[in-house]
Short mmCIF file of C-alpha atoms in Angstrom, two decimals:
data_model
loop_
_atom_site.label_atom_id
_atom_site.label_comp_id
_atom_site.label_asym_id
_atom_site.label_seq_id
_atom_site.Cartn_x
_atom_site.Cartn_y
_atom_site.Cartn_z
CA MET A 1 107.37 95.66 85.98
CA ASN A 2 110.08 95.58 88.76
CA LEU A 3 110.32 97.80 91.45
CA GLY A 4 113.96 98.45 92.34
CA LEU A 5 115.47 100.36 95.44
CA PRO A 6 115.47 104.18 93.37
CA GLU A 7 112.07 103.68 92.75
CA ILE A 8 110.95 102.32 96.08
CA VAL A 9 112.86 105.39 97.69
CA LEU A 10 111.02 107.93 95.32
CA ILE A 11 107.35 106.37 96.17
CA ALA A 12 108.64 106.71 100.10
CA LEU A 13 108.97 110.48 99.42
CA VAL A 14 106.37 110.96 97.18
CA VAL A 15 103.73 109.85 100.50
CA LEU A 16 106.17 111.45 102.37
CA LEU A 17 105.42 114.50 100.94
CA LEU A 18 101.47 114.05 100.36
CA PHE A 19 100.83 113.08 103.97
CA GLY A 20 103.00 114.17 105.99
CA GLY A 21 105.36 112.49 108.85
CA LYS A 22 102.23 112.79 111.69
CA LYS A 23 99.34 110.29 108.90
CA ILE A 24 101.21 107.75 107.83
CA PRO A 25 100.99 105.74 111.16
CA GLU A 26 97.53 106.17 111.21
CA LEU A 27 97.60 105.22 107.46
CA MET A 28 99.46 102.18 108.79
CA LYS A 29 97.11 101.53 111.61
CA GLY A 30 94.28 101.21 109.28
CA LEU A 31 95.91 99.26 106.71
CA GLY A 32 96.85 97.02 109.11
CA LYS A 33 93.55 96.82 110.40
CA GLY A 34 92.19 96.28 107.38
CA VAL A 35 94.55 93.52 106.65
CA LYS A 36 93.33 91.59 109.61
CA SER A 37 89.74 92.02 108.97
CA PHE A 38 90.70 90.32 105.89
CA LYS A 39 92.28 87.43 107.12
CA ASP A 40 89.65 87.13 109.45
CA GLY A 41 86.60 87.01 107.02
CA VAL A 42 89.06 84.36 104.90
CA ASN A 43 89.43 82.30 107.90
CA GLY A 44 85.39 82.44 108.35
CA ILE A 45 84.43 81.50 104.81
CA GLU A 46 87.27 78.66 105.46
CA ASP A 47 85.63 77.75 108.76
CA SER A 48 81.94 77.74 107.03
CA ILE A 49 83.59 75.48 103.50
CA ASN A 50 85.18 72.97 105.48
CA PRO A 51 83.75 72.46 109.07
CA LYS A 52 84.61 68.94 109.76
CA GLU A 53 88.22 69.99 109.46
CA GLU A 54 87.27 72.63 113.21
CA THR A 55 85.83 69.60 114.67
CA LYS A 56 88.50 67.60 114.46
CA LYS A 57 91.01 69.85 115.51
CA GLU A 58 89.09 70.54 118.67
CA GLU A 59 88.41 67.06 119.37
CA GLY A 60 92.36 66.81 118.90
CA LYS A 61 93.01 69.31 121.39
CA THR A 62 90.57 67.53 124.15
CA GLU A 63 92.48 64.10 123.77
CA GLU A 64 95.43 65.67 124.79
#
């Protein structure tokens, strides 16, 4: 399923009509916080799985 420019414009207009101009920045702010939280969680899991790589990174920083 490919979305072209006309479909994206139509979706944007529907969202604008449903939520209004004042609500959209608040929604985007919440979405940004959610994405940041998700990335932090993924990084935390990766660090717990591979703790040796993290200590190697820290040791390399202190040697410089």
